[in-house]
Short mmCIF file of C-alpha atoms in Angstrom, two decimals:
data_model
loop_
_atom_site.label_atom_id
_atom_site.label_comp_id
_atom_site.label_asym_id
_atom_site.label_seq_id
_atom_site.Cartn_x
_atom_site.Cartn_y
_atom_site.Cartn_z
CA MET Y 26 86.22 33.25 -32.26
CA THR Y 27 83.02 33.99 -30.39
CA GLN Y 28 80.33 36.33 -31.60
CA LYS Y 29 77.63 38.00 -29.60
CA VAL Y 30 74.61 39.12 -31.58
CA ILE Y 31 72.31 41.63 -29.95
CA VAL Y 32 68.87 42.21 -31.42
CA GLN Y 33 67.36 45.51 -30.40
CA LEU Y 34 63.75 46.21 -31.32
CA THR Y 35 62.75 49.74 -32.22
CA ASP Y 36 59.22 50.93 -31.46
CA ASP Y 37 57.48 51.36 -34.82
CA VAL Y 38 55.32 54.19 -33.46
CA ASP Y 39 57.69 56.47 -31.58
CA GLY Y 40 61.15 55.23 -32.61
CA GLY Y 41 62.28 54.40 -29.06
CA GLU Y 42 63.29 51.01 -27.76
CA ALA Y 43 60.58 48.36 -28.15
CA ALA Y 44 59.79 45.68 -25.59
CA GLU Y 45 57.82 43.24 -27.74
CA THR Y 46 56.45 42.38 -31.14
CA VAL Y 47 52.63 42.43 -31.25
CA SER Y 48 50.81 40.41 -33.91
CA PHE Y 49 47.28 41.18 -35.07
CA ALA Y 50 45.07 40.78 -38.11
CA LEU Y 51 42.53 43.06 -39.75
CA ASP Y 52 40.47 42.46 -42.87
CA GLY Y 53 42.27 39.20 -43.55
CA VAL Y 54 45.74 40.76 -43.40
CA ASN Y 55 48.22 39.78 -40.68
CA TYR Y 56 50.41 42.47 -39.13
CA GLU Y 57 53.32 42.62 -36.70
CA ILE Y 58 54.44 45.77 -34.95
CA ASP Y 59 57.29 46.33 -32.51
CA LEU Y 60 56.14 48.37 -29.52
CA ASN Y 61 57.31 49.51 -26.12
CA GLU Y 62 55.20 48.55 -23.09
CA LYS Y 63 53.19 51.81 -23.15
CA ASN Y 64 52.29 51.58 -26.85
CA ALA Y 65 51.53 47.85 -26.64
CA LYS Y 66 49.14 48.56 -23.77
CA ALA Y 67 47.54 51.42 -25.74
CA LEU Y 68 47.01 49.15 -28.77
CA ARG Y 69 45.44 46.42 -26.65
CA GLU Y 70 43.17 48.94 -24.91
CA ALA Y 71 42.14 50.48 -28.24
CA ILE Y 72 40.94 47.17 -29.67
CA SER Y 73 39.74 45.51 -26.45
CA SER Y 74 36.03 46.34 -26.91
CA PHE Y 75 36.11 45.02 -30.47
CA GLN Y 76 38.07 41.96 -29.40
CA THR Y 77 35.58 41.24 -26.61
CA ALA Y 78 32.63 41.58 -28.99
CA GLY Y 79 34.31 39.50 -31.69
CA ARG Y 80 34.79 35.76 -31.94
CA ARG Y 81 37.99 33.77 -32.22
CA VAL Y 82 38.78 32.10 -35.51
CA SER Y 83 40.76 28.88 -35.55
CA ALA Y 84 43.81 28.54 -37.74
CA SER Y 85 42.02 26.01 -39.94
CA SER Y 86 39.17 28.47 -40.54
CA ARG Y 87 41.58 31.19 -41.60
CA THR Y 88 43.23 29.03 -44.21
CA ALA Y 89 40.00 27.72 -45.72
CA PRO Y 90 38.87 29.32 -48.99
CA ARG Y 91 36.49 32.20 -48.38
CA ARG Y 92 34.44 31.89 -51.56
CA GLY Y 93 32.11 34.85 -51.32
CA VAL Y 94 32.09 35.17 -47.54
CA GLY Y 95 31.34 38.76 -46.63
CA ARG Y 96 30.69 39.74 -50.24
CA ASP Y 97 27.97 42.37 -50.50
CA TYR Y 98 27.36 41.92 -54.21
CA ASN Y 99 26.42 39.14 -56.61
CA PRO Y 100 29.32 38.50 -59.01
CA LYS Y 101 26.98 37.28 -61.78
CA VAL Y 102 24.93 40.47 -61.55
CA VAL Y 103 28.05 42.68 -61.54
CA ARG Y 104 29.52 40.83 -64.56
CA ALA Y 105 26.26 41.13 -66.50
CA TRP Y 106 26.03 44.83 -65.64
CA ALA Y 107 29.64 45.39 -66.74
CA VAL Y 108 29.10 43.61 -70.06
CA ASP Y 109 25.88 45.60 -70.69
CA ASN Y 110 27.83 48.81 -70.00
CA LYS Y 111 30.80 47.80 -72.18
CA ILE Y 112 33.16 47.61 -69.20
CA ASP Y 113 35.99 45.09 -69.47
CA VAL Y 114 35.47 42.31 -66.92
CA PRO Y 115 36.95 38.79 -66.84
CA GLU Y 116 34.50 35.95 -67.47
CA ARG Y 117 35.88 34.05 -64.48
CA GLY Y 118 37.86 34.77 -61.34
CA ARG Y 119 38.13 37.92 -59.32
CA ILE Y 120 36.22 40.99 -60.44
CA PRO Y 121 38.51 44.05 -60.34
CA GLY Y 122 37.73 46.51 -57.56
CA THR Y 123 37.32 49.32 -60.07
CA VAL Y 124 34.47 47.45 -61.76
CA ILE Y 125 32.76 46.80 -58.43
CA GLU Y 126 33.13 50.49 -57.51
CA GLN Y 127 31.57 51.53 -60.84
CA TYR Y 128 28.72 49.06 -60.30
CA ARG Y 129 28.06 50.42 -56.79
CA ALA Y 130 28.20 54.03 -57.98
CA ALA Y 131 25.66 53.28 -60.71
CA ASN Y 132 23.35 51.14 -58.59
CA GLY Y 133 23.63 52.63 -55.13
#
């Protein structure tokens, strides 16, 4: 018996038939979206000025640990502030976003 499998992509924006799957990343998160030709072109045009101004990152750079890259706070200072203000914070590892938000709200 022979089988014929047909894969039909559906445009994730307008629900019509999609022509391609577009991959992109933002804020360290990878995305894929199925789009028709018109929507794929619109996406590429929307990000083109940012893409042109940006720099390419090699695959090895993306997989390397990011220890503090792009961090706009000092974890030691935030931990000390949290302890002084009787806010639960782990001694090591990631500081919860809620603690960082409280720190920023209190310290501008």
